[in-house]
Short mmCIF file of C-alpha atoms and ligand atoms in Angstrom, two decimals:
data_model
loop_
_atom_site.label_atom_id
_atom_site.label_comp_id
_atom_site.label_asym_id
_atom_site.label_seq_id
_atom_site.Cartn_x
_atom_site.Cartn_y
_atom_site.Cartn_z
CA MET A 1 164.75 250.04 52.30
CA SER A 2 166.05 247.38 49.94
CA LYS A 3 168.45 244.78 51.24
CA LYS A 4 171.70 244.49 49.29
CA SER A 5 172.75 240.86 49.45
CA PHE A 6 175.22 238.66 47.63
CA PRO A 7 174.58 234.92 47.36
CA LEU A 8 178.11 233.69 48.21
CA ASP A 9 180.41 234.11 51.19
CA LYS A 10 184.07 235.02 50.92
CA ALA A 11 185.30 231.41 51.10
CA ALA A 12 183.02 230.30 48.24
CA LEU A 13 184.15 233.30 46.24
CA GLU A 14 187.84 232.42 46.83
CA GLU A 15 187.11 228.97 45.47
CA ILE A 16 185.40 230.30 42.34
CA ALA A 17 188.08 232.94 41.74
CA ARG A 18 190.74 230.21 41.67
CA LYS A 19 189.03 228.79 38.58
CA TYR A 20 187.68 232.03 37.10
CA PRO A 21 189.89 235.00 37.98
CA THR A 22 188.15 238.32 38.68
CA PRO A 23 186.61 240.41 37.30
CA PHE A 24 183.47 238.54 36.28
CA TYR A 25 179.73 238.93 36.32
CA LEU A 26 177.79 236.50 38.49
CA TYR A 27 174.05 235.89 38.01
CA ASP A 28 171.76 234.09 40.45
CA GLU A 29 169.55 231.64 38.53
CA LYS A 30 167.23 230.79 41.42
CA ALA A 31 166.59 234.44 42.26
CA ILE A 32 165.87 235.31 38.62
CA ILE A 33 163.36 232.46 38.30
CA GLU A 34 161.63 233.34 41.57
CA ASN A 35 161.39 236.95 40.41
CA VAL A 36 159.80 236.13 37.03
CA ARG A 37 157.30 233.84 38.77
CA ARG A 38 156.30 236.72 41.05
CA ILE A 39 155.79 238.93 37.99
CA LYS A 40 153.74 236.27 36.21
CA SER A 41 151.59 235.70 39.24
CA ALA A 42 150.85 239.41 39.72
CA TYR A 43 149.98 239.87 36.03
CA SER A 44 147.71 236.80 35.97
CA VAL A 45 144.87 239.30 36.62
CA PHE A 46 144.89 239.90 32.84
CA PRO A 47 143.28 237.46 30.39
CA SER A 48 146.51 237.40 28.38
CA TYR A 49 149.93 238.61 29.52
CA LYS A 50 153.47 238.16 28.33
CA ASN A 51 156.76 239.90 29.01
CA TYR A 52 159.19 240.17 26.14
CA PHE A 53 162.55 240.37 27.94
CA ALA A 54 164.59 243.30 26.58
CA VAL A 55 167.51 241.33 25.16
CA LYS A 56 169.80 244.36 25.30
CA ALA A 57 169.67 244.23 29.11
CA LEU A 58 171.41 240.85 29.32
CA PRO A 59 172.13 239.38 25.89
CA ASN A 60 173.19 235.89 26.87
CA PRO A 61 171.33 232.91 25.35
CA TYR A 62 171.69 230.91 28.59
CA ILE A 63 169.66 233.56 30.39
CA LEU A 64 167.19 233.94 27.51
CA LYS A 65 166.58 230.19 27.56
CA LEU A 66 166.06 230.23 31.29
CA LEU A 67 163.48 233.00 30.86
CA ALA A 68 161.84 231.31 27.86
CA ALA A 69 161.24 228.20 30.00
CA GLU A 70 159.17 230.51 32.24
CA GLY A 71 157.10 231.71 29.28
CA ILE A 72 159.02 234.93 28.62
CA GLY A 73 159.62 236.15 25.07
CA ALA A 74 162.29 238.41 23.59
CA ASP A 75 162.24 242.12 22.80
CA CYS A 76 164.91 242.66 20.14
CA SER A 77 166.24 245.79 18.52
CA SER A 78 168.78 244.48 16.03
CA TYR A 79 169.67 241.55 13.80
CA PRO A 80 172.16 240.03 16.28
CA GLU A 81 169.53 240.23 19.02
CA LEU A 82 167.10 238.35 16.76
CA LEU A 83 169.78 235.68 16.35
CA LEU A 84 170.20 235.52 20.14
CA ALA A 85 166.45 234.95 20.55
CA GLU A 86 166.59 232.24 17.92
CA MET A 87 169.58 230.62 19.68
CA ALA A 88 167.53 230.47 22.87
CA GLY A 89 164.68 228.74 21.01
CA ILE A 90 162.31 231.73 21.23
CA LYS A 91 160.05 231.65 18.20
CA GLY A 92 157.52 233.56 16.11
CA GLU A 93 155.35 236.05 17.95
CA ASP A 94 157.21 235.39 21.19
CA ILE A 95 159.73 237.78 19.63
CA MET A 96 158.93 241.45 19.22
CA ILE A 97 161.28 243.78 17.39
CA THR A 98 161.19 247.35 18.63
CA SER A 99 163.88 249.08 16.65
CA ASN A 100 164.49 252.49 15.18
CA GLU A 101 166.27 253.65 12.04
CA THR A 102 165.95 250.01 11.07
CA PRO A 103 167.82 248.69 8.02
CA ALA A 104 165.84 246.65 5.49
CA ARG A 105 167.63 243.41 6.25
CA GLU A 106 166.57 243.58 9.90
CA TYR A 107 162.93 243.87 8.91
CA SER A 108 163.39 240.95 6.50
CA ALA A 109 164.99 238.81 9.21
CA ALA A 110 162.24 239.70 11.69
CA LYS A 111 159.54 238.87 9.15
CA LYS A 112 161.19 235.56 8.31
CA LEU A 113 161.18 234.65 12.02
CA GLY A 114 157.51 235.60 12.28
CA ALA A 115 158.37 238.17 14.95
CA VAL A 116 155.99 240.99 15.85
CA ILE A 117 157.30 244.06 14.06
CA ASN A 118 156.87 247.34 15.93
CA LEU A 119 157.24 250.29 13.58
CA ASP A 120 158.84 253.49 14.86
CA ASP A 121 157.49 255.90 12.23
CA ILE A 122 154.65 256.37 9.76
CA THR A 123 157.09 256.31 6.81
CA HIS A 124 158.18 252.82 7.85
CA ILE A 125 154.85 251.33 6.73
CA GLU A 126 155.83 251.79 3.10
CA PHE A 127 159.46 250.95 3.81
CA LEU A 128 158.44 247.65 5.38
CA GLU A 129 155.97 246.92 2.57
CA LYS A 130 158.66 247.50 -0.07
CA THR A 131 161.53 245.72 1.64
CA ALA A 132 160.08 242.75 3.53
CA GLY A 133 156.38 242.87 2.76
CA LEU A 134 153.69 243.59 5.34
CA PRO A 135 153.08 240.81 7.85
CA ASP A 136 149.64 239.86 9.25
CA LEU A 137 150.30 241.67 12.50
CA VAL A 138 151.84 245.13 12.80
CA SER A 139 152.50 247.21 15.92
CA PHE A 140 153.15 250.94 16.20
CA ARG A 141 155.23 252.76 18.80
CA TYR A 142 153.51 255.80 20.27
CA ASN A 143 155.33 258.95 21.39
CA PRO A 144 152.92 260.92 23.58
CA GLY A 145 155.07 264.08 23.45
CA PRO A 146 154.13 266.67 26.06
CA LEU A 147 151.20 264.50 27.28
CA LYS A 148 153.67 262.52 29.34
CA GLU A 149 156.59 263.56 31.49
CA GLY A 150 159.71 261.54 30.92
CA ASN A 151 162.53 260.97 33.38
CA ALA A 152 166.27 261.46 33.78
CA ILE A 153 167.53 258.55 31.69
CA ILE A 154 165.08 258.68 28.80
CA GLY A 155 164.42 262.45 28.77
CA LYS A 156 161.23 264.22 27.70
CA PRO A 157 159.09 262.33 25.16
CA GLU A 158 158.79 265.41 22.92
CA GLU A 159 162.58 265.51 22.64
CA ALA A 160 162.86 261.77 22.05
CA LYS A 161 163.44 260.45 18.55
CA TYR A 162 161.05 257.52 18.99
CA GLY A 163 157.57 256.74 17.87
CA PHE A 164 154.51 258.15 16.10
CA MET A 165 152.56 261.25 17.09
CA ARG A 166 148.87 260.71 17.86
CA GLU A 167 147.49 261.85 14.50
CA GLN A 168 150.08 259.77 12.67
CA LEU A 169 148.95 256.68 14.58
CA LEU A 170 145.35 257.13 13.45
CA LYS A 171 146.47 257.63 9.84
CA GLY A 172 148.87 254.71 10.12
CA TYR A 173 146.30 252.17 11.32
CA THR A 174 143.92 253.28 8.56
CA ALA A 175 146.68 252.82 5.99
CA LEU A 176 147.49 249.35 7.33
CA LYS A 177 143.84 248.35 7.12
CA GLU A 178 143.64 249.53 3.51
CA LYS A 179 146.74 247.50 2.71
CA GLY A 180 145.10 244.33 4.04
CA VAL A 181 146.82 244.01 7.43
CA LYS A 182 144.48 242.10 9.76
CA ARG A 183 146.03 242.28 13.22
CA PHE A 184 147.18 245.36 15.11
CA ALA A 185 149.09 246.27 18.24
CA LEU A 186 150.20 249.40 20.09
CA HIS A 187 153.36 250.10 22.09
CA THR A 188 155.03 252.84 24.05
CA MET A 189 158.16 253.25 26.13
CA VAL A 190 158.29 256.57 27.90
CA ALA A 191 160.43 256.04 30.98
CA SER A 192 163.51 254.23 32.14
CA ASN A 193 164.31 253.01 35.63
CA GLU A 194 161.09 254.53 36.97
CA LEU A 195 160.17 253.44 40.50
CA SER A 196 156.82 255.20 40.74
CA VAL A 197 153.85 252.81 40.53
CA PRO A 198 151.35 255.62 39.71
CA TYR A 199 153.58 256.68 36.79
CA HIS A 200 153.37 253.22 35.20
CA ILE A 201 149.62 252.99 35.85
CA GLU A 202 149.06 256.40 34.21
CA THR A 203 151.02 255.29 31.16
CA ALA A 204 148.80 252.22 30.84
CA ARG A 205 145.64 254.30 31.23
CA MET A 206 146.88 256.71 28.54
CA LEU A 207 147.40 253.77 26.13
CA PHE A 208 144.02 252.24 26.98
CA GLU A 209 142.29 255.55 26.22
CA LEU A 210 144.22 255.73 22.98
CA ALA A 211 143.11 252.19 22.08
CA VAL A 212 139.49 253.31 22.46
CA GLU A 213 140.12 256.39 20.31
CA ILE A 214 141.75 254.21 17.65
CA LEU A 215 138.72 251.91 17.64
CA ASN A 216 136.28 254.81 17.40
CA LYS A 217 138.15 256.77 14.75
CA THR A 218 139.55 254.01 12.52
CA GLY A 219 137.54 250.89 13.36
CA VAL A 220 140.81 249.11 14.21
CA ARG A 221 140.55 246.79 17.20
CA LEU A 222 143.94 246.26 18.78
CA GLU A 223 144.95 242.72 19.68
CA PHE A 224 147.44 243.72 22.34
CA ILE A 225 149.01 246.71 24.04
CA ASN A 226 152.69 246.65 24.94
CA LEU A 227 153.36 248.89 27.93
CA GLY A 228 157.12 248.86 27.29
CA GLY A 229 159.95 248.51 29.77
CA GLY A 230 161.31 251.03 32.21
CA VAL A 231 160.27 249.58 35.55
CA GLY A 232 162.98 250.68 37.95
CA ILE A 233 165.00 248.87 40.57
CA PRO A 234 166.22 250.25 43.89
CA TYR A 235 169.89 250.82 43.17
CA LYS A 236 170.21 252.71 46.46
CA PRO A 237 169.61 250.82 49.70
CA GLU A 238 167.22 253.54 50.88
CA GLN A 239 164.99 253.02 47.81
CA GLU A 240 162.06 250.60 47.74
CA ALA A 241 161.53 247.93 45.07
CA ILE A 242 158.32 248.13 43.03
CA ASP A 243 155.64 245.83 44.36
CA TYR A 244 154.24 243.91 41.38
CA GLU A 245 150.75 243.30 42.81
CA PRO A 246 149.65 246.92 43.31
CA LEU A 247 151.17 247.75 39.92
CA ALA A 248 149.25 244.99 38.13
CA GLU A 249 146.08 245.76 40.09
CA GLY A 250 146.30 249.48 39.28
CA ILE A 251 146.69 248.71 35.58
CA LYS A 252 143.81 246.20 35.80
CA LYS A 253 141.59 248.88 37.32
CA ALA A 254 142.32 251.16 34.33
CA TYR A 255 141.69 248.18 32.04
CA ASP A 256 138.29 247.58 33.64
CA GLU A 257 137.35 251.27 33.58
CA VAL A 258 138.53 252.12 30.06
CA LEU A 259 138.82 249.03 27.87
CA LYS A 260 135.88 246.96 29.13
CA PRO A 261 133.08 249.50 28.54
CA ALA A 262 134.46 250.10 25.03
CA GLY A 263 134.17 246.41 24.20
CA LEU A 264 137.95 245.98 24.10
CA ASP A 265 138.05 243.10 26.58
CA PRO A 266 139.85 240.70 26.24
CA MET A 267 142.92 242.75 25.33
CA GLY A 268 146.42 241.26 25.44
CA ILE A 269 148.78 243.00 27.82
CA ARG A 270 152.47 242.87 27.03
CA THR A 271 155.55 244.40 28.64
CA GLU A 272 159.19 244.46 27.62
CA TRP A 273 160.88 244.66 30.96
CA GLY A 274 164.60 244.08 31.12
CA ARG A 275 166.15 245.81 34.14
CA VAL A 276 163.65 244.65 36.75
CA VAL A 277 163.86 241.04 35.54
CA THR A 278 167.58 240.42 36.00
CA GLY A 279 169.12 243.66 37.32
CA PRO A 280 169.12 242.94 41.08
CA TYR A 281 170.29 239.35 40.55
CA GLY A 282 173.62 240.09 38.88
CA TRP A 283 176.86 241.39 40.41
CA LEU A 284 180.17 242.54 39.01
CA VAL A 285 182.75 240.77 41.15
CA THR A 286 186.13 242.46 41.25
CA ARG A 287 189.22 242.65 43.41
CA ALA A 288 190.95 245.65 44.88
CA VAL A 289 194.40 245.92 43.30
CA HIS A 290 195.82 249.28 44.35
CA LYS A 291 195.31 251.88 47.03
CA LYS A 292 196.37 255.43 46.44
CA GLU A 293 196.30 258.40 48.81
CA ILE A 294 196.55 261.84 47.20
CA TYR A 295 194.00 264.65 47.53
CA ARG A 296 191.47 261.86 47.91
CA ASN A 297 191.84 258.18 48.78
CA TYR A 298 191.41 255.80 45.89
CA ILE A 299 190.82 252.08 45.60
CA GLY A 300 191.74 250.76 42.14
CA LEU A 301 189.88 247.68 40.95
CA ASP A 302 190.72 245.05 38.35
CA ALA A 303 187.52 246.04 36.51
CA CYS A 304 186.83 249.37 34.82
CA MET A 305 184.01 251.26 33.14
CA ALA A 306 184.51 249.08 30.06
CA ASP A 307 182.92 246.34 32.20
CA LEU A 308 180.15 248.50 33.69
CA MET A 309 179.62 251.97 32.34
CA ARG A 310 176.42 253.04 34.12
CA PRO A 311 178.20 255.05 36.86
CA ALA A 312 180.33 256.93 34.32
CA CYS A 313 177.53 257.27 31.77
CA TYR A 314 174.61 258.35 33.98
CA GLY A 315 176.30 259.09 37.29
CA ALA A 316 174.38 256.00 38.41
CA TYR A 317 174.70 254.70 41.95
CA HIS A 318 175.71 251.06 42.35
CA HIS A 319 175.97 249.70 45.85
CA ILE A 320 179.34 248.23 46.80
CA THR A 321 180.10 245.62 49.45
CA VAL A 322 183.26 243.84 50.53
CA PRO A 323 182.65 240.11 51.18
CA GLY A 324 183.81 239.13 54.67
CA LYS A 325 183.46 242.75 55.79
CA GLU A 326 179.67 243.06 55.53
CA ASN A 327 179.40 244.14 59.15
CA ALA A 328 182.66 246.02 59.43
CA PRO A 329 182.40 249.74 60.31
CA LEU A 330 182.42 252.12 57.34
CA THR A 331 185.49 254.02 58.49
CA GLU A 332 186.94 254.99 55.11
CA THR A 333 185.96 257.37 52.32
CA TYR A 334 187.11 256.17 48.93
CA ASP A 335 186.71 256.88 45.25
CA VAL A 336 186.49 253.36 43.81
CA VAL A 337 188.00 253.50 40.35
CA GLY A 338 188.92 251.46 37.29
CA SER A 339 192.02 251.48 35.12
CA LEU A 340 190.75 253.43 32.13
CA CYS A 341 192.51 256.65 31.08
CA GLU A 342 189.32 258.61 31.73
CA ASN A 343 188.71 260.40 35.01
CA ASN A 344 185.03 259.45 34.96
CA ASP A 345 186.05 255.79 35.33
CA LYS A 346 184.74 255.70 38.89
CA PHE A 347 182.38 253.07 40.28
CA ALA A 348 181.80 255.18 43.35
CA ILE A 349 182.74 258.69 44.42
CA GLN A 350 183.45 259.59 48.06
CA ARG A 351 181.79 256.36 49.24
CA GLN A 352 181.86 255.25 52.88
CA LEU A 353 183.32 251.75 52.96
CA PRO A 354 185.15 249.45 55.35
CA LYS A 355 188.93 249.54 55.19
CA ILE A 356 189.86 247.63 52.04
CA GLU A 357 192.96 245.49 51.69
CA THR A 358 194.42 245.52 48.19
CA ALA A 359 196.24 242.80 46.23
CA ALA A 360 199.33 245.02 46.39
CA GLU A 361 199.25 244.89 50.21
CA SER A 362 198.29 241.26 50.64
CA SER A 363 199.73 237.84 49.94
CA THR A 364 196.25 236.35 49.45
CA GLY A 365 194.98 238.42 46.52
CA GLY A 366 193.32 241.30 48.34
CA ASP A 367 189.66 241.93 49.14
CA PHE A 368 186.85 241.19 46.76
CA VAL A 369 184.78 244.23 45.91
CA VAL A 370 181.26 243.40 44.76
CA ILE A 371 179.26 245.87 42.69
CA HIS A 372 175.53 245.26 43.07
CA ASP A 373 172.53 245.48 40.73
CA ALA A 374 174.64 244.83 37.65
CA GLY A 375 172.44 242.10 36.17
CA ALA A 376 170.91 244.34 33.49
CA HIS A 377 172.54 246.92 31.20
CA GLY A 378 175.85 245.87 32.78
CA ARG A 379 178.22 243.64 30.80
CA ALA A 380 176.08 244.38 27.73
CA MET A 381 177.04 248.07 27.65
CA GLY A 382 180.75 247.27 27.83
CA PHE A 383 183.26 248.38 25.25
CA ASN A 384 186.90 248.04 24.20
CA TYR A 385 188.15 251.63 24.44
CA ASN A 386 191.71 251.83 25.77
CA GLY A 387 192.23 248.22 24.67
CA LYS A 388 190.16 247.00 27.59
CA LEU A 389 189.03 243.39 27.31
CA ARG A 390 185.53 242.77 28.62
CA CYS A 391 185.10 240.28 31.43
CA GLY A 392 183.19 237.00 31.37
CA GLU A 393 179.88 235.90 32.89
CA LEU A 394 179.17 233.13 35.42
CA ILE A 395 175.89 231.77 36.66
CA LEU A 396 175.15 230.37 40.10
CA ARG A 397 172.81 227.52 39.28
CA LYS A 398 169.90 226.27 41.35
CA ASP A 399 171.98 223.31 42.57
CA GLY A 400 174.67 225.67 43.91
CA SER A 401 177.19 224.97 41.15
CA VAL A 402 178.78 227.82 39.23
CA VAL A 403 179.33 227.67 35.47
CA GLN A 404 180.80 230.07 32.98
CA ILE A 405 178.28 231.24 30.38
CA ARG A 406 180.62 233.67 28.63
CA ARG A 407 184.39 233.57 28.76
CA PRO A 408 186.40 236.75 29.20
CA GLU A 409 187.69 238.41 26.03
CA THR A 410 191.25 237.75 24.91
CA THR A 411 193.62 239.81 22.80
CA ASP A 412 192.71 237.51 19.89
CA ASP A 413 189.11 238.70 20.21
CA TYR A 414 190.30 242.30 20.31
CA PHE A 415 192.35 241.87 17.12
CA ALA A 416 189.86 239.58 15.35
CA THR A 417 188.53 242.32 13.07
CA LEU A 418 191.95 243.55 11.93
CA ASP A 419 191.97 242.40 8.35
CA ILE A 420 195.20 243.99 7.14
CA PRO A 421 197.48 242.10 4.74
CA GLY A 422 200.83 241.43 6.39
CA VAL A 423 199.49 242.03 9.93
CA LYS A 424 198.94 238.86 11.86
CA ASN A 425 197.12 238.29 15.11
CA PHE A 426 199.01 237.70 18.33
CA SER A 427 197.95 235.21 20.96
C1 PLP B 501 165.67 249.51 26.78
C2 PLP B 501 164.32 249.20 26.35
C3 PLP B 501 163.52 248.32 27.11
C4 PLP B 501 163.94 247.75 28.42
O1 PLP B 501 164.02 248.70 29.40
P1 PLP B 501 164.27 248.29 30.93
O2 PLP B 501 164.54 249.59 31.58
O3 PLP B 501 165.44 247.39 30.94
O4 PLP B 501 163.03 247.61 31.39
C5 PLP B 501 162.28 248.00 26.60
N1 PLP B 501 161.84 248.52 25.44
C6 PLP B 501 162.57 249.36 24.69
C7 PLP B 501 162.03 249.86 23.42
C8 PLP B 501 163.82 249.74 25.12
O5 PLP B 501 164.54 250.59 24.40
#
């Protein structure tokens, strides 16, 4: 069981909502820091470890800076994400760019920053050489194909567009060596939101065995191995969070059994976790606006799937609580929905919840409805379809204060790219 908590009570939330109207994202700084310290401590079994936070999970420089102060780097996949890392003061090889179908100017920008460039295909060696020049250190992304089972979000590796096949890797490292590259790394990312510890350990073992094969067949000694992201979080209360210690210890056992005898110790271990770093410590805070009773009973929120699209996109479960009614009996069955003109705009379907009071029924603004585990791949996946303006982001700081780290979008933002003579922006 995982406990679904929210760091503020209803009165504190009322206070905050007076200044920052709902909907908004709220992140818990203290909980994020404590979490990354637990990760760091578990992974201290390795001679060298670093997580590159997957910027796409929560692309806010305030958060990136917070993480950087704890020794975490940035995993970027685009030019704007490189700029975000730079804004947060993350430098050089503390940035890794794992991109695909990458335009030349992104490689150039990454090279200029001294970031670790992770190539997605064997043809990109020449592309990188021609466009940006080969850096000292080059990493390759491995796609194990049918050797590894994927999962629901990421699909089967052999159907995934990413990475090199095994033979291509061997050829690729040899080509790099001939071109004068001195430092080498290996990466894979085969799962997403995976809660099985043995799965992650097996992936590491597979990469360690590959590192030995690379050494034996090409003479290339890898400097580090990036095990990717994809560590899951318990979205459902009945699921269990991954325990970092047994995970790190299981990977260390494979390290000792495979890498050490091959003379590959010390080997740098890297990860690019996003979800597990911030996911459980962010909430989408909304208010119930309307109640509707037709064939089913609906609660309409002031947020919609433009603010959080995981439920609509993957049918993902996000736990929902009503502050002030944490212990109230779950007497109602609702579909909790947003305002988009799409019938999949539902945060929850046929969910048992306490009786919710809406703004329409109340003189005090109606109940807050808190959507849990929204701290990663939440606000970042938002969009503007239907003219929806994405909500802002707040952080609950260690001292208990709450500050806004991204304001909500305005119509000016929505119209900012309209560059039509004679059409002017409205405010
Ligand atoms: C999305 C992604 C990650 C982060 O995944 P999480 O599930 O958030 O840990 C890491 N690496 C790559 C290449 C990705 O595409």
